[in-house]
């Protein structure tokens, strides 16, 4: 007789047996020798001309895994259309506190990411590669430096590679902040235009690409575009690395086909909620992708853009935080709004004042002291006044967090408005920057 899990299974619930980005059961670092034995740096992946490589990536439907899901092929063609010389910037900042996927890849499979960066450099004919790493990620740095030494020991010819470190701030991972840092400035976003693709590192056209995005590249180059399209949802082909944290029994980084039901991620991979508690809410896609109510899981919400859109959230960077019903949900939402205010780069007036104003109203909602006009203003800011007004996506993220929190925690807000809170502990379980970055790689 079929188990409950099998009955719920759909084609998206099972992952191909063939190794994808992570190798099932292998958690230690893969050496150059091991990577080669799995087909790494194979000549067939390098037989393409730069233009063919760009077309190949476009045909695969690969989209960025850094948060915005921008079509990678289109980005490569765009940068290649700019005057040479060009630069590739590998965005390994992983400034999203709820995410550990990029560092998991770099610790376990540094050559997969490096080969992706080298192929990207070939595709856009770049002379320089910048590895942009989180300043505290010393093991990641060691893993990459060893990979570079391994390649150089073989006499590999490569573009110039240099490492730049990102300070521990949320906006440091934004593409223009990364470029500014690589140019010796502060890791703060710049106004666009010009975009990094037009004027980036050393004023040269720069391709900024997330680690997980690049990890897909060597495999597409080796196996063709259908390798990616064979798995996952048509709008976001391939697998996604999900960082699952919060109140689940088995937090960790999991590789799943896009389009997998969120329920499968939480229950089957994460082992369900600690203590058998119910889910109150989930932060899906990372801090700037939005809050999801438990009904979404019951209604079969999937990790793909179309399924999440009606709930106002996105796939983002694939980080999921599960909030159980026995703690105060509004306290989580209020903490997140304060995080956005504290992490504003304070360059755009609208962001500086907008994030603070929203955080202040959420604090009042938590204390039950917000007036009706303050609530109305908060909704207006989150829905209409603030989105699209900052130089970077930070303000948009804050607005999405506020908008979705007002829906998801509506009952909590009513209870708190009566005074005395909701009676549940206000312990915040969202990972923050204090204590370093999240470490849940299984
Ligand atoms: C506030 C903010 C923080 C970001 N942090 C990161 C990050 O840590 N790592 C990352 O790859 N992208 C981050 N991004 C997205 C980058 O700006 C950029 O879109 C991405 O690196 C492009 O790579 P992709 O197309 O491969 O996703 C952030 C964006 C914003 C608005
Ligand atoms: S939107 Fe906010 S975080 Fe982004 S550049 Fe402006 S002030 Fe900085």
mmCIF file of C-alpha atoms and ligand atoms in Angstrom, residues 171 189-191 343-349 351-352 389-395, ligand 2:
data_model
loop_
_atom_site.group_PDB
_atom_site.id
_atom_site.type_symbol
_atom_site.label_atom_id
_atom_site.label_comp_id
_atom_site.label_asym_id
_atom_site.label_seq_id
_atom_site.Cartn_x
_atom_site.Cartn_y
_atom_site.Cartn_z
ATOM 1 C CA UNK A 171 23.056 45.554 1.546
ATOM 2 C CA UNK A 189 24.553 50.341 -3.366
ATOM 3 C CA UNK A 190 24.841 53.029 -6.024
ATOM 4 C CA UNK A 191 22.097 54.704 -8.028
ATOM 5 C CA UNK A 343 20.385 47.659 7.747
ATOM 6 C CA UNK A 344 19.364 50.550 5.475
ATOM 7 C CA UNK A 345 22.488 51.997 3.903
ATOM 8 C CA UNK A 346 20.975 55.410 4.758
ATOM 9 C CA UNK A 347 21.672 56.831 1.331
ATOM 10 C CA UNK A 348 18.130 57.379 0.082
ATOM 11 C CA UNK A 349 15.929 59.546 2.277
ATOM 12 C CA UNK A 351 14.614 54.265 2.563
ATOM 13 C CA UNK A 352 16.053 55.804 5.726
ATOM 14 C CA UNK A 389 11.616 54.386 -4.504
ATOM 15 C CA UNK A 390 15.066 53.254 -3.286
ATOM 16 C CA UNK A 391 18.307 52.962 -5.223
ATOM 17 C CA UNK A 392 18.338 49.232 -4.481
ATOM 18 C CA UNK A 393 15.876 46.472 -3.637
ATOM 19 C CA UNK A 394 16.279 46.901 0.131
ATOM 20 C CA UNK A 395 13.312 49.252 0.450
HETATM 21 S S1 LIG B 2 17.268 51.762 -0.906
HETATM 22 FE FE1 LIG B 2 18.076 51.825 1.172
HETATM 23 S S2 LIG B 2 19.645 50.292 1.236
HETATM 24 FE FE2 LIG B 2 19.215 50.699 -0.943
HETATM 25 S S3 LIG B 2 20.669 52.315 -1.536
HETATM 26 FE FE3 LIG B 2 18.849 53.375 -0.818
HETATM 27 S S4 LIG B 2 19.257 53.751 1.389
HETATM 28 FE FE4 LIG B 2 20.678 52.201 0.706
#
